[in-house]
PDB file of C-alpha atoms in Angstrom:
ATOM      1  CA  MET A   1      -4.620  10.815  -3.045  1.00 81.00           C
ATOM      2  CA  PRO A   2      -3.547  14.856  -2.417  1.00 92.00           C
ATOM      3  CA  ALA A   3      -1.348  14.236   0.077  1.00 95.00           C
ATOM      4  CA  LEU A   4       0.647  11.372  -1.145  1.00 97.00           C
ATOM      5  CA  ARG A   5       1.329  13.186  -4.307  1.00 97.00           C
ATOM      6  CA  ASP A   6       2.572  15.931  -2.197  1.00 97.00           C
ATOM      7  CA  ARG A   7       4.949  13.842  -0.320  1.00 98.00           C
ATOM      8  CA  ILE A   8       6.327  12.369  -3.376  1.00 98.00           C
ATOM      9  CA  GLY A   9       6.768  15.587  -5.095  1.00 98.00           C
ATOM     10  CA  VAL A  10       8.724  17.054  -1.461  1.00 98.00           C
ATOM     11  CA  LEU A  11      10.940  13.448  -1.817  1.00 98.00           C
ATOM     12  CA  ARG A  12      11.402  14.075  -5.536  1.00 98.00           C
ATOM     13  CA  ALA A  13      12.617  17.751  -5.238  1.00 98.00           C
ATOM     14  CA  LYS A  14      14.614  16.767  -2.530  1.00 98.00           C
ATOM     15  CA  PHE A  15      16.321  13.968  -3.746  1.00 97.00           C
ATOM     16  CA  VAL A  16      15.555  13.626  -7.733  1.00 98.00           C
ATOM     17  CA  GLU A  17      14.999  16.827  -9.360  1.00 97.00           C
ATOM     18  CA  ALA A  18      18.483  18.188  -9.546  1.00 97.00           C
ATOM     19  CA  GLN A  19      19.580  14.974 -11.323  1.00 96.00           C
ATOM     20  CA  LEU A  20      16.517  15.018 -13.330  1.00 97.00           C
ATOM     21  CA  ALA A  21      18.084  18.100 -14.661  1.00 97.00           C
ATOM     22  CA  SER A  22      21.956  16.782 -15.165  1.00 96.00           C
ATOM     23  CA  GLU A  23      20.861  13.928 -17.037  1.00 96.00           C
ATOM     24  CA  ARG A  24      18.499  15.871 -19.204  1.00 96.00           C
ATOM     25  CA  ALA A  25      21.193  18.309 -19.677  1.00 96.00           C
ATOM     26  CA  ASP A  26      24.252  15.893 -20.489  1.00 95.00           C
ATOM     27  CA  PRO A  27      22.643  12.119 -20.749  1.00 92.00           C
ATOM     28  CA  LEU A  28      25.995  10.828 -22.278  1.00 92.00           C
ATOM     29  CA  THR A  29      28.381  11.500 -19.173  1.00 93.00           C
ATOM     30  CA  PHE A  30      25.384  11.921 -16.098  1.00 94.00           C
ATOM     31  CA  MET A  31      26.778  10.014 -13.287  1.00 93.00           C
ATOM     32  CA  PRO A  32      23.501   9.293 -10.898  1.00 93.00           C
ATOM     33  CA  ASP A  33      24.336  10.096  -7.159  1.00 94.00           C
ATOM     34  CA  ILE A  34      22.676   6.471  -6.154  1.00 92.00           C
ATOM     35  CA  ASP A  35      22.294   7.163  -2.384  1.00 93.00           C
ATOM     36  CA  ASN A  36      20.131  10.118  -3.324  1.00 95.00           C
ATOM     37  CA  LEU A  37      18.196   7.670  -5.141  1.00 95.00           C
ATOM     38  CA  ALA A  38      18.215   4.794  -3.281  1.00 93.00           C
ATOM     39  CA  ALA A  39      16.505   7.009  -0.228  1.00 95.00           C
ATOM     40  CA  PHE A  40      14.094   8.512  -3.118  1.00 97.00           C
ATOM     41  CA  ARG A  41      13.088   4.458  -3.617  1.00 95.00           C
ATOM     42  CA  LEU A  42      13.166   3.961   0.312  1.00 95.00           C
ATOM     43  CA  LEU A  43      11.097   7.125   1.310  1.00 96.00           C
ATOM     44  CA  ALA A  44       8.469   6.711  -1.926  1.00 97.00           C
ATOM     45  CA  HIS A  45       7.877   2.895  -0.784  1.00 96.00           C
ATOM     46  CA  ALA A  46       7.182   3.906   2.939  1.00 96.00           C
ATOM     47  CA  GLU A  47       4.974   6.455   2.019  1.00 97.00           C
ATOM     48  CA  PHE A  48       2.981   3.682  -0.693  1.00 97.00           C
ATOM     49  CA  GLU A  49       2.603   1.606   2.367  1.00 97.00           C
ATOM     50  CA  ASP A  50       1.462   4.208   4.871  1.00 97.00           C
ATOM     51  CA  TYR A  51      -1.525   4.875   1.888  1.00 98.00           C
ATOM     52  CA  LEU A  52      -2.472   1.943   1.650  1.00 98.00           C
ATOM     53  CA  GLU A  53      -2.403   1.343   5.194  1.00 98.00           C
ATOM     54  CA  THR A  54      -4.466   4.514   6.140  1.00 98.00           C
ATOM     55  CA  LYS A  55      -6.729   3.456   3.311  1.00 98.00           C
ATOM     56  CA  ALA A  56      -6.995   0.080   4.752  1.00 98.00           C
ATOM     57  CA  ARG A  57      -7.830   1.624   8.491  1.00 98.00           C
ATOM     58  CA  ASP A  58     -10.161   3.996   7.113  1.00 98.00           C
ATOM     59  CA  GLY A  59     -11.985   1.191   5.390  1.00 98.00           C
ATOM     60  CA  LEU A  60     -11.995  -0.677   8.427  1.00 98.00           C
ATOM     61  CA  ALA A  61     -13.443   1.846  10.269  1.00 98.00           C
ATOM     62  CA  SER A  62     -16.424   2.367   7.865  1.00 97.00           C
ATOM     63  CA  ILE A  63     -17.448  -1.170   8.364  1.00 97.00           C
ATOM     64  CA  GLU A  64     -17.497  -0.610  11.867  1.00 97.00           C
ATOM     65  CA  ALA A  65     -19.332   2.702  12.029  1.00 97.00           C
ATOM     66  CA  ALA A  66     -22.008   1.262   9.525  1.00 95.00           C
ATOM     67  CA  PHE A  67     -21.802  -1.986  11.892  1.00 94.00           C
ATOM     68  CA  ARG A  68     -22.530   0.301  15.146  1.00 92.00           C
ATOM     69  CA  GLY A  69     -25.039   2.482  12.976  1.00 95.00           C
ATOM     70  CA  GLY A  70     -27.524  -0.201  12.501  1.00 94.00           C
ATOM     71  CA  GLN A  71     -25.987  -2.068   9.079  1.00 94.00           C
ATOM     72  CA  ASN A  72     -25.377  -5.310  11.167  1.00 92.00           C
ATOM     73  CA  THR A  73     -26.992  -8.240   9.216  1.00 92.00           C
ATOM     74  CA  VAL A  74     -24.732 -10.585   7.728  1.00 91.00           C
ATOM     75  CA  ARG A  75     -26.447  -9.518   4.132  1.00 93.00           C
ATOM     76  CA  GLN A  76     -25.335  -5.788   4.535  1.00 94.00           C
ATOM     77  CA  ASN A  77     -21.687  -6.949   5.778  1.00 94.00           C
ATOM     78  CA  LEU A  78     -20.404  -9.390   2.877  1.00 94.00           C
ATOM     79  CA  SER A  79     -16.866  -7.576   3.342  1.00 96.00           C
ATOM     80  CA  VAL A  80     -17.055  -8.577   6.580  1.00 97.00           C
ATOM     81  CA  LEU A  81     -17.071 -12.190   5.277  1.00 97.00           C
ATOM     82  CA  VAL A  82     -14.363 -11.321   2.936  1.00 97.00           C
ATOM     83  CA  ILE A  83     -12.430 -10.137   5.391  1.00 98.00           C
ATOM     84  CA  ALA A  84     -12.932 -13.051   8.155  1.00 98.00           C
ATOM     85  CA  MET A  85     -11.860 -15.710   5.000  1.00 97.00           C
ATOM     86  CA  LEU A  86      -8.472 -13.842   4.191  1.00 96.00           C
ATOM     87  CA  LEU A  87      -7.580 -13.949   7.693  1.00 97.00           C
ATOM     88  CA  SER A  88      -8.662 -17.688   8.484  1.00 97.00           C
ATOM     89  CA  LYS A  89     -11.165 -16.606  11.377  1.00 97.00           C
ATOM     90  CA  GLN A  90     -14.673 -18.397  12.032  1.00 96.00           C
ATOM     91  CA  LEU A  91     -17.544 -16.225  12.510  1.00 96.00           C
ATOM     92  CA  ARG A  92     -20.843 -17.539  14.156  1.00 96.00           C
ATOM     93  CA  PHE A  93     -24.128 -16.187  12.292  1.00 93.00           C
ATOM     94  CA  GLU A  94     -26.590 -16.401  15.330  1.00 91.00           C
ATOM     95  CA  LEU A  95     -27.089 -13.599  18.083  1.00 88.00           C
ATOM     96  CA  PRO A  96     -25.683 -12.780  20.284  1.00 92.00           C
ATOM     97  CA  ASN A  97     -22.195 -14.220  18.834  1.00 94.00           C
ATOM     98  CA  TRP A  98     -22.309 -12.441  15.547  1.00 94.00           C
ATOM     99  CA  PRO A  99     -21.992  -8.597  16.594  1.00 94.00           C
ATOM    100  CA  THR A 100     -19.270  -9.872  19.371  1.00 95.00           C
ATOM    101  CA  ASP A 101     -17.729 -12.054  16.361  1.00 97.00           C
ATOM    102  CA  VAL A 102     -17.116  -9.202  13.926  1.00 97.00           C
ATOM    103  CA  ALA A 103     -15.817  -6.829  16.524  1.00 97.00           C
ATOM    104  CA  GLU A 104     -13.081  -8.833  17.070  1.00 98.00           C
ATOM    105  CA  LEU A 105     -12.410  -9.757  13.434  1.00 98.00           C
ATOM    106  CA  LEU A 106     -12.170  -5.719  12.918  1.00 98.00           C
ATOM    107  CA  ARG A 107      -9.720  -5.343  15.985  1.00 98.00           C
ATOM    108  CA  VAL A 108      -7.468  -8.470  14.293  1.00 98.00           C
ATOM    109  CA  ALA A 109      -7.614  -6.535  11.058  1.00 98.00           C
ATOM    110  CA  ARG A 110      -6.183  -3.456  12.458  1.00 98.00           C
ATOM    111  CA  GLU A 111      -3.618  -5.349  14.147  1.00 98.00           C
ATOM    112  CA  TRP A 112      -2.811  -7.036  10.960  1.00 98.00           C
ATOM    113  CA  VAL A 113      -2.397  -3.420   9.586  1.00 98.00           C
ATOM    114  CA  GLY A 114      -0.318  -2.368  12.574  1.00 97.00           C
ATOM    115  CA  LYS A 115       1.727  -5.302  11.797  1.00 97.00           C
ATOM    116  CA  ASN A 116       2.557  -4.844   7.870  1.00 96.00           C
ATOM    117  CA  ASN A 117       5.206  -4.793   6.152  1.00 91.00           C
ATOM    118  CA  GLY A 118       4.942  -3.996   2.525  1.00 91.00           C
ATOM    119  CA  ILE A 119       3.020  -3.536  -0.457  1.00 94.00           C
ATOM    120  CA  LYS A 120       3.421  -6.868  -2.441  1.00 92.00           C
ATOM    121  CA  ASP A 121       1.055  -8.736  -4.046  1.00 92.00           C
ATOM    122  CA  ALA A 122      -0.134 -10.832  -0.700  1.00 93.00           C
ATOM    123  CA  SER A 123      -0.356  -7.432   1.647  1.00 96.00           C
ATOM    124  CA  PHE A 124      -1.575  -5.397  -1.051  1.00 97.00           C
ATOM    125  CA  THR A 125      -4.824  -7.566  -1.505  1.00 96.00           C
ATOM    126  CA  ILE A 126      -5.504  -7.738   2.024  1.00 97.00           C
ATOM    127  CA  LEU A 127      -4.976  -3.802   2.470  1.00 98.00           C
ATOM    128  CA  SER A 128      -7.232  -3.316  -0.623  1.00 98.00           C
ATOM    129  CA  VAL A 129     -10.246  -6.050   0.674  1.00 98.00           C
ATOM    130  CA  PHE A 130     -10.010  -3.799   4.454  1.00 98.00           C
ATOM    131  CA  SER A 131     -10.255  -0.771   2.101  1.00 98.00           C
ATOM    132  CA  GLY A 132     -13.470  -2.068   0.578  1.00 97.00           C
ATOM    133  CA  LYS A 133     -12.304  -3.727  -2.494  1.00 97.00           C
ATOM    134  CA  MET A 134     -13.579  -7.571  -3.104  1.00 97.00           C
ATOM    135  CA  PRO A 135     -11.078  -9.661  -4.296  1.00 96.00           C
ATOM    136  CA  ASP A 136     -12.163  -9.715  -8.061  1.00 96.00           C
ATOM    137  CA  GLU A 137     -11.823  -6.094  -7.570  1.00 97.00           C
ATOM    138  CA  VAL A 138      -8.079  -6.103  -7.223  1.00 97.00           C
ATOM    139  CA  ASP A 139      -6.039  -4.642  -9.866  1.00 97.00           C
ATOM    140  CA  GLY A 140      -3.691  -7.553 -10.711  1.00 96.00           C
ATOM    141  CA  ALA A 141      -1.350  -4.900 -13.315  1.00 97.00           C
ATOM    142  CA  LEU A 142      -1.005  -2.577 -10.378  1.00 97.00           C
ATOM    143  CA  SER A 143      -0.654  -5.394  -7.995  1.00 97.00           C
ATOM    144  CA  ALA A 144       2.227  -6.717  -9.918  1.00 96.00           C
ATOM    145  CA  SER A 145       4.070  -3.132 -10.393  1.00 96.00           C
ATOM    146  CA  LEU A 146       3.535  -2.512  -6.648  1.00 96.00           C
ATOM    147  CA  SER A 147       5.257  -5.716  -5.881  1.00 94.00           C
ATOM    148  CA  THR A 148       7.711  -5.547  -8.201  1.00 93.00           C
ATOM    149  CA  TYR A 149       8.784  -1.907  -6.602  1.00 93.00           C
ATOM    150  CA  GLY A 150       8.640  -3.636  -3.495  1.00 90.00           C
ATOM    151  CA  THR A 151      10.898  -6.488  -4.386  1.00 87.00           C
ATOM    152  CA  SER A 152      13.486  -3.261  -5.532  1.00 86.00           C
ATOM    153  CA  ARG A 153      13.116  -1.241  -2.250  1.00 84.00           C
ATOM    154  CA  GLY A 154      14.345  -4.819  -0.709  1.00 80.00           C
ATOM    155  CA  ASP A 155      17.659  -4.482  -2.478  1.00 77.00           C
ATOM    156  CA  VAL A 156      18.181  -0.998  -1.297  1.00 81.00           C
ATOM    157  CA  ALA A 157      17.320  -1.809   1.995  1.00 79.00           C
ATOM    158  CA  HIS A 158      19.610  -4.917   2.640  1.00 80.00           C
ATOM    159  CA  LYS A 159      22.269  -3.859   0.569  1.00 77.00           C
ATOM    160  CA  SER A 160      24.587  -1.055   0.001  1.00 78.00           C
ATOM    161  CA  ALA A 161      23.330   0.894  -2.432  1.00 76.00           C
ATOM    162  CA  THR A 162      26.974   0.850  -3.969  1.00 77.00           C
ATOM    163  CA  ARG A 163      26.279  -3.142  -4.973  1.00 80.00           C
ATOM    164  CA  VAL A 164      22.750  -2.547  -5.761  1.00 78.00           C
ATOM    165  CA  ALA A 165      21.929  -3.390  -9.625  1.00 78.00           C
ATOM    166  CA  THR A 166      18.299  -2.621  -9.841  1.00 80.00           C
ATOM    167  CA  ILE A 167      19.081   1.223  -9.087  1.00 87.00           C
ATOM    168  CA  GLN A 168      18.125   2.811 -12.800  1.00 91.00           C
ATOM    169  CA  ALA A 169      18.420   6.426 -14.068  1.00 94.00           C
ATOM    170  CA  PRO A 170      16.505   9.076 -11.834  1.00 96.00           C
ATOM    171  CA  SER A 171      14.158   9.789 -15.015  1.00 97.00           C
ATOM    172  CA  ALA A 172      13.410   5.989 -14.757  1.00 95.00           C
ATOM    173  CA  GLU A 173      13.253   6.124 -10.576  1.00 96.00           C
ATOM    174  CA  ALA A 174      10.846   9.009 -10.809  1.00 97.00           C
ATOM    175  CA  GLN A 175       8.687   7.680 -13.847  1.00 97.00           C
ATOM    176  CA  ALA A 176       8.309   4.034 -11.519  1.00 96.00           C
ATOM    177  CA  VAL A 177       6.945   6.227  -8.862  1.00 97.00           C
ATOM    178  CA  GLU A 178       4.938   8.345 -10.658  1.00 98.00           C
ATOM    179  CA  ASP A 179       3.439   5.577 -12.692  1.00 98.00           C
ATOM    180  CA  LEU A 180       2.424   3.825  -9.356  1.00 98.00           C
ATOM    181  CA  ILE A 181       0.727   6.891  -7.834  1.00 98.00           C
ATOM    182  CA  ASN A 182      -1.590   7.177 -10.832  1.00 97.00           C
ATOM    183  CA  GLY A 183      -2.266   3.353 -10.700  1.00 97.00           C
ATOM    184  CA  LEU A 184      -3.210   3.923  -7.391  1.00 97.00           C
ATOM    185  CA  ASP A 185      -5.030   7.124  -8.251  1.00 96.00           C
ATOM    186  CA  GLY A 186      -6.940   5.360 -10.611  1.00 96.00           C
ATOM    187  CA  TYR A 187      -7.803   2.026  -8.489  1.00 98.00           C
ATOM    188  CA  PHE A 188      -8.754   4.070  -5.591  1.00 96.00           C
ATOM    189  CA  GLY A 189     -10.308   7.237  -7.315  1.00 86.00           C
TER     190      GLY A 189
END
């Protein structure tokens, strides 16, 4: 989480800090630089996506290491069953198929992460499970917040920033990102 906070701090300093100072100094006549705010939103979204994908890859690597380290029974690998369910993959539980099927499932999961393109509800749930969470542990409020942020990112990614209605004041944009960082910190902390 420190790396994510640091990176968002760099983006905030580059795209938002000067605007925050201007907004505070003269809130009634302040005119935001929407291009900088759009850039901040796009880049912050990319950082959240990268963070979640890295957590997922790390979680998959932990499962694989534990499996190779001797924790290779079905009972010891309930997360593998959940991952198989989420990816609609069948597993054969008997030897010699079980280890081969688990290895293939983890390969498919890594491939899924590599093709992921978002932080919305479905992606967040799957990435969370890959990270070691169980489906009933997925934070619904955080998922909804990330989904909303992902949708707002789509607004600036697919239109001219001058035509985007969802860009908010610098203080609101910065607070939305800070809230997501705090939510992720609490969720994975």
